[in-house]
PDB file of C-alpha atoms in Angstrom:
ATOM      1  CA  UNK A   1     -15.696  49.873-146.992  1.00 47.00           C
ATOM      2  CA  UNK A   2     -12.911  51.695-148.831  1.00 48.00           C
ATOM      3  CA  UNK A   3     -13.473  55.291-149.781  1.00 49.00           C
ATOM      4  CA  UNK A   4     -10.034  56.217-151.031  1.00 48.00           C
ATOM      5  CA  UNK A   5      -6.864  54.307-151.748  1.00 64.00           C
ATOM      6  CA  UNK A   6      -3.516  55.155-153.230  1.00 83.00           C
ATOM      7  CA  UNK A   7      -3.135  58.802-154.250  1.00 89.00           C
ATOM      8  CA  UNK A   8      -0.863  59.778-157.122  1.00 93.00           C
ATOM      9  CA  UNK A   9       0.494  63.299-156.721  1.00 92.00           C
ATOM     10  CA  UNK A  10       1.712  65.185-159.799  1.00 94.00           C
ATOM     11  CA  UNK A  11       3.542  67.987-157.938  1.00 94.00           C
ATOM     12  CA  UNK A  12       6.947  67.115-159.451  1.00 95.00           C
ATOM     13  CA  UNK A  13       5.515  67.208-162.981  1.00 95.00           C
ATOM     14  CA  UNK A  14       3.915  70.567-162.192  1.00 95.00           C
ATOM     15  CA  UNK A  15       7.190  71.934-160.869  1.00 96.00           C
ATOM     16  CA  UNK A  16       9.056  70.719-163.949  1.00 96.00           C
ATOM     17  CA  UNK A  17       6.455  72.148-166.318  1.00 96.00           C
ATOM     18  CA  UNK A  18       6.578  75.548-164.587  1.00 96.00           C
ATOM     19  CA  UNK A  19      10.398  75.556-164.720  1.00 97.00           C
ATOM     20  CA  UNK A  20      10.138  75.036-168.492  1.00 96.00           C
ATOM     21  CA  UNK A  21       7.744  77.992-168.793  1.00 96.00           C
ATOM     22  CA  UNK A  22       9.806  80.291-166.551  1.00 96.00           C
ATOM     23  CA  UNK A  23      13.007  79.472-168.484  1.00 96.00           C
ATOM     24  CA  UNK A  24      11.325  80.116-171.854  1.00 95.00           C
ATOM     25  CA  UNK A  25      11.657  76.569-173.190  1.00 96.00           C
ATOM     26  CA  UNK A  26       7.855  76.212-173.174  1.00 94.00           C
ATOM     27  CA  UNK A  27       5.483  78.921-174.264  1.00 94.00           C
ATOM     28  CA  UNK A  28       2.674  80.221-172.057  1.00 94.00           C
ATOM     29  CA  UNK A  29       0.139  79.373-174.773  1.00 94.00           C
ATOM     30  CA  UNK A  30       1.128  75.678-174.470  1.00 93.00           C
ATOM     31  CA  UNK A  31       0.209  75.494-170.772  1.00 94.00           C
ATOM     32  CA  UNK A  32      -2.713  77.954-170.752  1.00 95.00           C
ATOM     33  CA  UNK A  33      -4.957  75.816-172.929  1.00 95.00           C
ATOM     34  CA  UNK A  34      -7.974  74.933-170.781  1.00 95.00           C
ATOM     35  CA  UNK A  35     -10.980  73.985-172.840  1.00 94.00           C
ATOM     36  CA  UNK A  36     -14.237  75.937-172.484  1.00 95.00           C
ATOM     37  CA  UNK A  37     -15.738  72.777-170.962  1.00 93.00           C
ATOM     38  CA  UNK A  38     -13.047  72.730-168.261  1.00 95.00           C
ATOM     39  CA  UNK A  39     -13.472  76.420-167.555  1.00 96.00           C
ATOM     40  CA  UNK A  40     -17.256  75.953-167.230  1.00 95.00           C
ATOM     41  CA  UNK A  41     -16.706  72.986-164.911  1.00 95.00           C
ATOM     42  CA  UNK A  42     -14.405  75.164-162.782  1.00 94.00           C
ATOM     43  CA  UNK A  43     -17.105  77.794-162.518  1.00 93.00           C
ATOM     44  CA  UNK A  44     -19.953  75.458-161.514  1.00 91.00           C
ATOM     45  CA  UNK A  45     -18.272  72.430-159.870  1.00 91.00           C
ATOM     46  CA  UNK A  46     -14.877  73.737-158.716  1.00 93.00           C
ATOM     47  CA  UNK A  47     -13.748  74.797-155.337  1.00 94.00           C
ATOM     48  CA  UNK A  48     -11.389  77.738-154.693  1.00 93.00           C
ATOM     49  CA  UNK A  49      -7.872  76.979-153.593  1.00 93.00           C
ATOM     50  CA  UNK A  50      -5.425  79.155-151.614  1.00 93.00           C
ATOM     51  CA  UNK A  51      -2.769  78.761-154.365  1.00 93.00           C
ATOM     52  CA  UNK A  52      -2.357  81.674-156.762  1.00 95.00           C
ATOM     53  CA  UNK A  53      -2.072  80.932-160.472  1.00 96.00           C
ATOM     54  CA  UNK A  54       1.603  80.278-161.186  1.00 96.00           C
ATOM     55  CA  UNK A  55       1.348  81.868-164.667  1.00 96.00           C
ATOM     56  CA  UNK A  56      -0.721  85.071-164.446  1.00 95.00           C
ATOM     57  CA  UNK A  57      -0.672  85.434-160.612  1.00 94.00           C
ATOM     58  CA  UNK A  58      -3.955  87.379-160.883  1.00 93.00           C
ATOM     59  CA  UNK A  59      -6.264  85.041-159.035  1.00 93.00           C
ATOM     60  CA  UNK A  60      -6.390  81.845-157.043  1.00 95.00           C
ATOM     61  CA  UNK A  61      -6.730  78.600-158.974  1.00 96.00           C
ATOM     62  CA  UNK A  62      -9.890  76.533-158.845  1.00 96.00           C
ATOM     63  CA  UNK A  63      -9.805  72.808-158.150  1.00 96.00           C
ATOM     64  CA  UNK A  64     -12.028  70.597-160.335  1.00 96.00           C
ATOM     65  CA  UNK A  65     -12.520  66.886-159.778  1.00 95.00           C
ATOM     66  CA  UNK A  66     -13.434  64.514-162.648  1.00 93.00           C
ATOM     67  CA  UNK A  67     -14.795  60.995-162.132  1.00 94.00           C
ATOM     68  CA  UNK A  68     -14.266  58.052-164.454  1.00 93.00           C
ATOM     69  CA  UNK A  69     -15.525  54.505-164.131  1.00 90.00           C
ATOM     70  CA  UNK A  70     -17.171  51.660-166.019  1.00 87.00           C
ATOM     71  CA  UNK A  71     -20.010  51.306-163.535  1.00 86.00           C
ATOM     72  CA  UNK A  72     -20.800  55.038-163.307  1.00 89.00           C
ATOM     73  CA  UNK A  73     -22.738  55.165-166.563  1.00 87.00           C
ATOM     74  CA  UNK A  74     -23.461  58.701-167.764  1.00 89.00           C
ATOM     75  CA  UNK A  75     -21.760  60.173-164.699  1.00 89.00           C
ATOM     76  CA  UNK A  76     -18.367  58.939-165.952  1.00 91.00           C
ATOM     77  CA  UNK A  77     -16.269  61.679-167.498  1.00 90.00           C
ATOM     78  CA  UNK A  78     -17.977  64.490-165.692  1.00 92.00           C
ATOM     79  CA  UNK A  79     -16.921  67.072-163.113  1.00 94.00           C
ATOM     80  CA  UNK A  80     -18.306  66.536-159.594  1.00 93.00           C
ATOM     81  CA  UNK A  81     -18.214  68.415-156.311  1.00 91.00           C
ATOM     82  CA  UNK A  82     -16.567  66.878-153.264  1.00 90.00           C
ATOM     83  CA  UNK A  83     -19.990  66.110-151.758  1.00 91.00           C
ATOM     84  CA  UNK A  84     -21.100  64.318-154.939  1.00 92.00           C
ATOM     85  CA  UNK A  85     -17.886  62.253-155.001  1.00 91.00           C
ATOM     86  CA  UNK A  86     -18.431  61.215-151.376  1.00 92.00           C
ATOM     87  CA  UNK A  87     -21.999  60.116-152.225  1.00 92.00           C
ATOM     88  CA  UNK A  88     -20.697  58.115-155.197  1.00 91.00           C
ATOM     89  CA  UNK A  89     -17.962  56.548-153.028  1.00 90.00           C
ATOM     90  CA  UNK A  90     -20.463  54.973-150.679  1.00 90.00           C
ATOM     91  CA  UNK A  91     -22.842  53.777-153.370  1.00 89.00           C
ATOM     92  CA  UNK A  92     -20.802  52.910-156.450  1.00 88.00           C
ATOM     93  CA  UNK A  93     -18.081  50.391-157.282  1.00 88.00           C
ATOM     94  CA  UNK A  94     -14.518  51.606-157.782  1.00 90.00           C
ATOM     95  CA  UNK A  95     -13.958  54.626-159.932  1.00 92.00           C
ATOM     96  CA  UNK A  96     -11.072  57.013-160.476  1.00 93.00           C
ATOM     97  CA  UNK A  97     -10.953  60.691-159.624  1.00 94.00           C
ATOM     98  CA  UNK A  98      -8.695  63.141-161.401  1.00 94.00           C
ATOM     99  CA  UNK A  99      -8.136  66.461-159.674  1.00 95.00           C
ATOM    100  CA  UNK A 100      -7.185  69.421-161.920  1.00 96.00           C
ATOM    101  CA  UNK A 101      -6.229  72.985-160.980  1.00 96.00           C
ATOM    102  CA  UNK A 102      -7.544  75.656-163.355  1.00 97.00           C
ATOM    103  CA  UNK A 103      -7.045  79.393-163.604  1.00 96.00           C
ATOM    104  CA  UNK A 104     -10.231  80.933-164.946  1.00 95.00           C
ATOM    105  CA  UNK A 105      -8.346  84.090-165.965  1.00 95.00           C
ATOM    106  CA  UNK A 106      -5.448  82.765-168.106  1.00 96.00           C
ATOM    107  CA  UNK A 107      -6.636  79.143-168.662  1.00 96.00           C
ATOM    108  CA  UNK A 108      -3.644  77.510-166.926  1.00 96.00           C
ATOM    109  CA  UNK A 109      -4.556  73.925-166.021  1.00 96.00           C
ATOM    110  CA  UNK A 110      -2.646  70.998-164.623  1.00 96.00           C
ATOM    111  CA  UNK A 111      -3.438  67.570-163.228  1.00 95.00           C
ATOM    112  CA  UNK A 112      -2.747  67.789-159.490  1.00 95.00           C
ATOM    113  CA  UNK A 113      -3.564  64.268-158.307  1.00 95.00           C
ATOM    114  CA  UNK A 114      -5.534  61.134-159.053  1.00 94.00           C
ATOM    115  CA  UNK A 115      -6.928  58.418-156.851  1.00 94.00           C
ATOM    116  CA  UNK A 116      -9.344  55.483-156.823  1.00 92.00           C
ATOM    117  CA  UNK A 117     -12.484  55.712-154.696  1.00 89.00           C
ATOM    118  CA  UNK A 118     -15.689  53.756-154.196  1.00 87.00           C
ATOM    119  CA  UNK A 119     -16.691  50.346-152.972  1.00 86.00           C
ATOM    120  CA  UNK A 120     -14.563  47.280-153.681  1.00 85.00           C
ATOM    121  CA  UNK A 121     -15.646  45.368-156.800  1.00 79.00           C
ATOM    122  CA  UNK A 122     -18.278  42.731-156.155  1.00 77.00           C
ATOM    123  CA  UNK A 123     -17.073  39.169-156.679  1.00 77.00           C
ATOM    124  CA  UNK A 124     -18.350  37.461-159.807  1.00 72.00           C
ATOM    125  CA  UNK A 125     -21.321  35.227-158.891  1.00 72.00           C
ATOM    126  CA  UNK A 126     -21.273  31.831-160.578  1.00 71.00           C
ATOM    127  CA  UNK A 127     -24.786  31.069-161.658  1.00 70.00           C
ATOM    128  CA  UNK A 128     -26.088  27.547-161.849  1.00 67.00           C
ATOM    129  CA  UNK A 129     -29.175  26.035-163.355  1.00 69.00           C
ATOM    130  CA  UNK A 130     -31.238  22.968-162.638  1.00 67.00           C
ATOM    131  CA  UNK A 131     -31.228  20.128-165.151  1.00 68.00           C
ATOM    132  CA  UNK A 132     -33.360  17.001-165.459  1.00 69.00           C
ATOM    133  CA  UNK A 133     -33.247  14.828-162.354  1.00 68.00           C
ATOM    134  CA  UNK A 134     -32.787  17.758-159.937  1.00 65.00           C
ATOM    135  CA  UNK A 135     -29.040  18.053-160.461  1.00 67.00           C
ATOM    136  CA  UNK A 136     -27.285  21.396-160.751  1.00 63.00           C
ATOM    137  CA  UNK A 137     -25.258  22.327-163.829  1.00 61.00           C
ATOM    138  CA  UNK A 138     -22.784  25.217-163.683  1.00 62.00           C
ATOM    139  CA  UNK A 139     -22.930  27.769-166.458  1.00 57.00           C
ATOM    140  CA  UNK A 140     -19.239  28.415-166.852  1.00 52.00           C
ATOM    141  CA  UNK A 141     -18.312  31.484-168.894  1.00 52.00           C
ATOM    142  CA  UNK A 142     -15.116  29.902-170.219  1.00 50.00           C
ATOM    143  CA  UNK A 143     -16.865  27.755-172.868  1.00 51.00           C
ATOM    144  CA  UNK A 144     -15.985  24.102-173.144  1.00 50.00           C
ATOM    145  CA  UNK A 145     -18.068  21.425-171.567  1.00 48.00           C
ATOM    146  CA  UNK A 146     -20.269  22.073-168.568  1.00 46.00           C
ATOM    147  CA  UNK A 147     -20.040  19.830-165.537  1.00 47.00           C
ATOM    148  CA  UNK A 148     -22.995  18.160-163.803  1.00 45.00           C
ATOM    149  CA  UNK A 149     -22.945  17.229-160.140  1.00 46.00           C
ATOM    150  CA  UNK A 150     -24.034  13.630-159.680  1.00 44.00           C
ATOM    151  CA  UNK A 151     -23.518  11.158-156.874  1.00 45.00           C
ATOM    152  CA  UNK A 152     -20.911   9.282-158.956  1.00 44.00           C
ATOM    153  CA  UNK A 153     -18.786  12.403-159.691  1.00 42.00           C
ATOM    154  CA  UNK A 154     -18.592  14.962-162.501  1.00 41.00           C
ATOM    155  CA  UNK A 155     -19.837  13.956-165.893  1.00 40.00           C
ATOM    156  CA  UNK A 156     -19.885  15.754-169.229  1.00 40.00           C
ATOM    157  CA  UNK A 157     -23.330  16.957-170.228  1.00 39.00           C
ATOM    158  CA  UNK A 158     -24.759  15.211-173.232  1.00 40.00           C
ATOM    159  CA  UNK A 159     -23.182  11.793-172.559  1.00 39.00           C
ATOM    160  CA  UNK A 160     -25.926  10.542-170.243  1.00 45.00           C
ATOM    161  CA  UNK A 161     -27.444   7.372-171.626  1.00 43.00           C
ATOM    162  CA  UNK A 162     -24.708   7.015-174.240  1.00 37.00           C
ATOM    163  CA  UNK A 163     -23.502   3.712-172.663  1.00 42.00           C
ATOM    164  CA  UNK A 164     -25.855   1.672-174.879  1.00 41.00           C
ATOM    165  CA  UNK A 165     -24.192   3.173-178.017  1.00 34.00           C
ATOM    166  CA  UNK A 166     -20.596   2.619-176.826  1.00 34.00           C
TER     167      UNK A 166
END
């Protein structure tokens, strides 16, 4: 069981972005633009971090983790606590987690890291069906003609008994 794989760290992007702000090339309003939804998520689902806000320096930033995945249903695109992510990781197929730092005072926010978590994808199961005579026909998803297993080898469905017309 895999719980976490490759982690992408965005520390260099953060450092570059802050250098732009400190030099005056980028305005504070451009980087302090957290949405009300993100700020609410920080309040209810975030965890405090020891790092002070690099913009206002008034309080410590809050870490918020967002989950995204096809198999997550309504959970996809929502903020989750670390405990909730661990529960998802042992029960759900692969999903991505995006970790964002947020200052609830000045609205600074930046993607800190992202990673894939969860169970490995389940292999696609090829379904088969029984046809007349007890043989098994594969339902292939690729279209085209289906194959039937017979003692004499594969045969295209629909040609059985056609010998008298050929």
